[in-house]
Amino acid sequence: MLGYLLLIISVVEFFIGLYLIFRYEKSQATTYYGLFAISVAIYVAANGFGFTRASDNEFIFEQLAWFGGLLSAPFILGFSYSFPSPKKYPTELFPWVIWPVVLFGAGIFTSNIFLEKTYIYSFAEGYTAPIGVFFWFAIAVFAMYWIWAIRNLLYTRLHTSGFYRNFLTIVLIGLFSSLLISAIFDIYIPLVSVTRYGYIGALFSSIWLFTTAYLMVRK
């Protein structure tokens, strides 16, 4: 049941992302936030497929979960430079956004440098984080991008008012909370023991994403 719930949530997040990118007042900010929503959808869907035991090769779901999580960092950075108005040209932001996508995508899916291929019983029965030689490099880049984005959002919040200030307050609270919960349930616990609770980060991140996307569309 949990797996199917996560899959339903991921589909909703995916369509929210598409809506923000293609239909809703298209702008640089909504494009990046839509891409961010899709990256979260990948992360949540990977957990969902894992819990439904959709394949005997569950390592692919581990790869997708990490890729979706890491993918969210450059997209939220792009959003931080774009909301409520662009602060950098797309050509200036593009290299910072695309290189982690290419590097981590190629590394996670074609080699063991970030994640070592291991036998995973089942997401429901428990799994651990299979560390590759450059695993901590990926985490360091992920952290750097999030800190960079949060710094930009804090600065923007100080220089805005009304809806934008309130919206950024909610975004920042959600970011801090999601990062803390994800760090505990998706990084720390899988590193030190076998866990069945990776879905907690996915569910919490989804609640925050739905809230912020709704506020953005309703504005």
Tab-separated table of C-alpha atoms in Angstrom:
chain	number	residue	atom	x	y	z
A	1	MET	CA	0.000	0.000	0.000
A	2	LEU	CA	2.796	2.431	0.905
A	3	GLY	CA	4.532	1.882	-2.408
A	4	TYR	CA	1.396	2.660	-4.406
A	5	LEU	CA	0.759	5.772	-2.307
A	6	LEU	CA	4.265	7.019	-3.084
A	7	LEU	CA	3.764	6.309	-6.783
A	8	ILE	CA	0.495	8.270	-6.834
A	9	ILE	CA	2.224	11.178	-5.074
A	10	SER	CA	5.102	11.076	-7.560
A	11	VAL	CA	2.704	11.215	-10.529
A	12	VAL	CA	0.969	14.272	-9.034
A	13	GLU	CA	4.367	15.930	-8.453
A	14	PHE	CA	5.428	15.149	-12.010
A	15	PHE	CA	2.336	16.822	-13.458
A	16	ILE	CA	2.762	19.790	-11.094
A	17	GLY	CA	6.267	20.164	-12.507
A	18	LEU	CA	5.009	20.019	-16.095
A	19	TYR	CA	2.255	22.521	-15.305
A	20	LEU	CA	4.725	25.001	-13.822
A	21	ILE	CA	7.101	24.595	-16.754
A	22	PHE	CA	4.637	24.767	-19.648
A	23	ARG	CA	1.283	26.183	-18.534
A	24	TYR	CA	1.481	28.487	-15.531
A	25	GLU	CA	2.748	32.028	-16.254
A	26	LYS	CA	5.914	30.630	-17.785
A	27	SER	CA	9.004	32.307	-16.385
A	28	GLN	CA	12.537	31.436	-15.388
A	29	ALA	CA	11.429	30.941	-11.768
A	30	THR	CA	8.475	28.658	-12.558
A	31	THR	CA	10.600	26.657	-15.013
A	32	TYR	CA	13.232	25.936	-12.380
A	33	TYR	CA	10.614	25.188	-9.736
A	34	GLY	CA	8.883	22.847	-12.152
A	35	LEU	CA	12.180	21.036	-12.784
A	36	PHE	CA	12.690	20.871	-9.034
A	37	ALA	CA	9.237	19.292	-8.643
A	38	ILE	CA	10.089	16.688	-11.299
A	39	SER	CA	13.359	15.829	-9.537
A	40	VAL	CA	11.423	15.281	-6.291
A	41	ALA	CA	8.950	13.153	-8.263
A	42	ILE	CA	11.829	10.923	-9.449
A	43	TYR	CA	13.043	10.536	-5.862
A	44	VAL	CA	9.554	9.698	-4.554
A	45	ALA	CA	8.776	7.345	-7.475
A	46	ALA	CA	12.013	5.424	-6.879
A	47	ASN	CA	10.958	4.798	-3.282
A	48	GLY	CA	7.471	3.858	-4.473
A	49	PHE	CA	8.735	1.302	-7.000
A	50	GLY	CA	11.059	-0.100	-4.343
A	51	PHE	CA	8.243	-0.660	-1.874
A	52	THR	CA	6.029	-2.283	-4.514
A	53	ARG	CA	8.885	-4.651	-5.442
A	54	ALA	CA	8.391	-3.807	-9.102
A	55	SER	CA	11.669	-5.480	-10.095
A	56	ASP	CA	14.120	-8.084	-8.848
A	57	ASN	CA	16.923	-5.588	-9.505
A	58	GLU	CA	16.180	-3.111	-6.741
A	59	PHE	CA	19.522	-1.359	-7.123
A	60	ILE	CA	18.029	0.628	-10.012
A	61	PHE	CA	15.544	2.154	-7.559
A	62	GLU	CA	18.404	3.054	-5.223
A	63	GLN	CA	20.143	4.757	-8.147
A	64	LEU	CA	16.988	6.651	-9.128
A	65	ALA	CA	16.353	7.774	-5.552
A	66	TRP	CA	19.846	9.219	-5.198
A	67	PHE	CA	19.763	10.764	-8.663
A	68	GLY	CA	16.426	12.486	-8.015
A	69	GLY	CA	17.642	13.813	-4.685
A	70	LEU	CA	20.912	15.136	-6.085
A	71	LEU	CA	19.132	16.549	-9.139
A	72	SER	CA	16.987	18.764	-6.932
A	73	ALA	CA	19.992	20.800	-5.760
A	74	PRO	CA	20.970	22.578	-9.036
A	75	PHE	CA	17.306	23.233	-9.847
A	76	ILE	CA	16.585	24.883	-6.490
A	77	LEU	CA	19.732	26.957	-7.029
A	78	GLY	CA	18.333	28.109	-10.367
A	79	PHE	CA	15.058	28.989	-8.656
A	80	SER	CA	16.901	30.980	-5.985
A	81	TYR	CA	18.430	33.171	-8.705
A	82	SER	CA	15.096	33.570	-10.517
A	83	PHE	CA	12.426	34.307	-7.888
A	84	PRO	CA	10.624	36.662	-7.837
A	85	SER	CA	12.590	38.112	-10.767
A	86	PRO	CA	15.681	36.858	-12.628
A	87	LYS	CA	19.021	37.891	-11.136
A	88	LYS	CA	21.140	36.050	-13.686
A	89	TYR	CA	20.689	35.395	-17.405
A	90	PRO	CA	19.832	31.784	-18.339
A	91	THR	CA	23.194	31.464	-20.090
A	92	GLU	CA	24.953	32.365	-16.822
A	93	LEU	CA	22.993	29.816	-14.789
A	94	PHE	CA	22.956	26.989	-17.306
A	95	PRO	CA	26.540	25.714	-16.757
A	96	TRP	CA	26.000	25.569	-12.973
A	97	VAL	CA	22.771	23.638	-13.444
A	98	ILE	CA	23.791	21.209	-16.180
A	99	TRP	CA	27.190	19.931	-15.038
A	100	PRO	CA	25.920	18.200	-11.860
A	101	VAL	CA	23.087	16.614	-13.876
A	102	VAL	CA	25.536	15.165	-16.417
A	103	LEU	CA	28.239	14.208	-13.909
A	104	PHE	CA	26.012	12.558	-11.329
A	105	GLY	CA	23.705	11.009	-13.914
A	106	ALA	CA	26.582	9.345	-15.749
A	107	GLY	CA	28.366	8.408	-12.533
A	108	ILE	CA	25.373	6.937	-10.734
A	109	PHE	CA	23.979	4.923	-13.653
A	110	THR	CA	27.123	3.725	-15.451
A	111	SER	CA	29.760	3.207	-12.740
A	112	ASN	CA	30.381	2.494	-9.073
A	113	ILE	CA	32.144	5.770	-8.280
A	114	PHE	CA	29.194	7.222	-6.336
A	115	LEU	CA	27.168	4.129	-5.442
A	116	GLU	CA	28.547	0.609	-5.244
A	117	LYS	CA	26.244	-1.973	-6.740
A	118	THR	CA	25.069	-4.189	-3.917
A	119	TYR	CA	22.299	-6.686	-3.361
A	120	ILE	CA	19.294	-4.947	-1.803
A	121	TYR	CA	16.712	-7.257	-0.294
A	122	SER	CA	13.805	-4.876	-0.596
A	123	PHE	CA	13.010	-1.319	0.382
A	124	ALA	CA	10.302	-2.785	2.613
A	125	GLU	CA	12.640	-5.309	4.237
A	126	GLY	CA	15.499	-2.874	4.638
A	127	TYR	CA	18.419	-1.444	2.698
A	128	THR	CA	21.694	0.388	3.278
A	129	ALA	CA	23.506	3.128	1.375
A	130	PRO	CA	26.138	1.461	-0.882
A	131	ILE	CA	29.011	3.953	-0.742
A	132	GLY	CA	31.304	4.438	-3.748
A	133	VAL	CA	34.701	6.108	-3.688
A	134	PHE	CA	33.275	9.538	-4.615
A	135	PHE	CA	30.089	9.245	-2.569
A	136	TRP	CA	31.118	11.989	-0.137
A	137	PHE	CA	32.111	14.237	-3.030
A	138	ALA	CA	28.520	13.985	-4.286
A	139	ILE	CA	27.179	14.787	-0.822
A	140	ALA	CA	29.571	17.761	-0.549
A	141	VAL	CA	28.397	19.177	-3.888
A	142	PHE	CA	24.787	18.569	-2.924
A	143	ALA	CA	25.325	20.425	0.384
A	144	MET	CA	27.196	23.285	-1.312
A	145	TYR	CA	24.370	23.851	-3.787
A	146	TRP	CA	21.714	23.789	-1.069
A	147	ILE	CA	23.649	26.223	1.139
A	148	TRP	CA	24.196	28.464	-1.886
A	149	ALA	CA	20.470	28.393	-2.744
A	150	ILE	CA	19.379	29.014	0.856
A	151	ARG	CA	21.756	31.991	1.098
A	152	ASN	CA	20.210	33.467	-2.073
A	153	LEU	CA	16.672	32.891	-0.809
A	154	LEU	CA	17.460	34.444	2.584
A	155	TYR	CA	18.916	37.510	0.858
A	156	THR	CA	15.864	37.808	-1.426
A	157	ARG	CA	13.516	37.455	1.532
A	158	LEU	CA	15.205	40.361	3.305
A	159	HIS	CA	14.634	42.590	0.279
A	160	THR	CA	11.017	41.703	-0.516
A	161	SER	CA	7.687	42.206	1.202
A	162	GLY	CA	4.088	41.022	1.129
A	163	PHE	CA	3.340	37.732	-0.601
A	164	TYR	CA	6.894	37.145	-1.795
A	165	ARG	CA	8.329	37.541	1.695
A	166	ASN	CA	5.719	35.220	3.226
A	167	PHE	CA	6.149	32.692	0.430
A	168	LEU	CA	9.929	32.623	0.845
A	169	THR	CA	9.490	32.166	4.601
A	170	ILE	CA	7.461	29.005	3.940
A	171	VAL	CA	9.975	27.844	1.308
A	172	LEU	CA	12.886	28.292	3.709
A	173	ILE	CA	11.135	26.540	6.592
A	174	GLY	CA	10.325	23.664	4.238
A	175	LEU	CA	13.877	23.532	2.907
A	176	PHE	CA	15.459	23.400	6.356
A	177	SER	CA	12.977	20.793	7.588
A	178	SER	CA	13.220	18.628	4.460
A	179	LEU	CA	17.015	18.707	4.464
A	180	LEU	CA	17.157	17.739	8.122
A	181	ILE	CA	14.693	14.860	7.772
A	182	SER	CA	16.229	13.648	4.507
A	183	ALA	CA	19.733	13.807	5.986
A	184	ILE	CA	18.600	11.632	8.892
A	185	PHE	CA	16.441	9.079	7.056
A	186	ASP	CA	18.115	9.003	3.612
A	187	ILE	CA	21.799	9.479	4.466
A	188	TYR	CA	22.715	8.937	8.125
A	189	ILE	CA	20.536	5.926	9.037
A	190	PRO	CA	21.234	3.975	5.791
A	191	LEU	CA	24.960	4.531	6.368
A	192	VAL	CA	25.008	3.088	9.887
A	193	SER	CA	22.326	0.393	9.740
A	194	VAL	CA	19.681	-1.359	7.652
A	195	THR	CA	16.577	0.820	7.430
A	196	ARG	CA	12.997	0.609	6.221
A	197	TYR	CA	12.221	4.273	6.768
A	198	GLY	CA	13.607	5.996	3.666
A	199	TYR	CA	10.039	6.794	2.660
A	200	ILE	CA	9.747	9.344	5.504
A	201	GLY	CA	11.953	11.826	3.652
A	202	ALA	CA	9.928	11.287	0.476
A	203	LEU	CA	6.591	11.872	2.200
A	204	PHE	CA	7.766	14.942	4.111
A	205	SER	CA	9.354	16.526	1.027
A	206	SER	CA	6.122	15.913	-0.882
A	207	ILE	CA	3.963	17.687	1.704
A	208	TRP	CA	6.242	20.713	1.527
A	209	LEU	CA	6.339	20.671	-2.289
A	210	PHE	CA	2.532	20.479	-2.577
A	211	THR	CA	2.171	23.428	-0.189
A	212	THR	CA	4.629	25.700	-1.972
A	213	ALA	CA	3.411	24.762	-5.459
A	214	TYR	CA	-0.186	25.486	-4.425
A	215	LEU	CA	0.787	28.885	-3.033
A	216	MET	CA	2.731	29.720	-6.187
A	217	VAL	CA	-0.188	28.824	-8.454
A	218	ARG	CA	-2.766	30.570	-6.247
A	219	LYS	CA	-0.805	33.807	-6.119
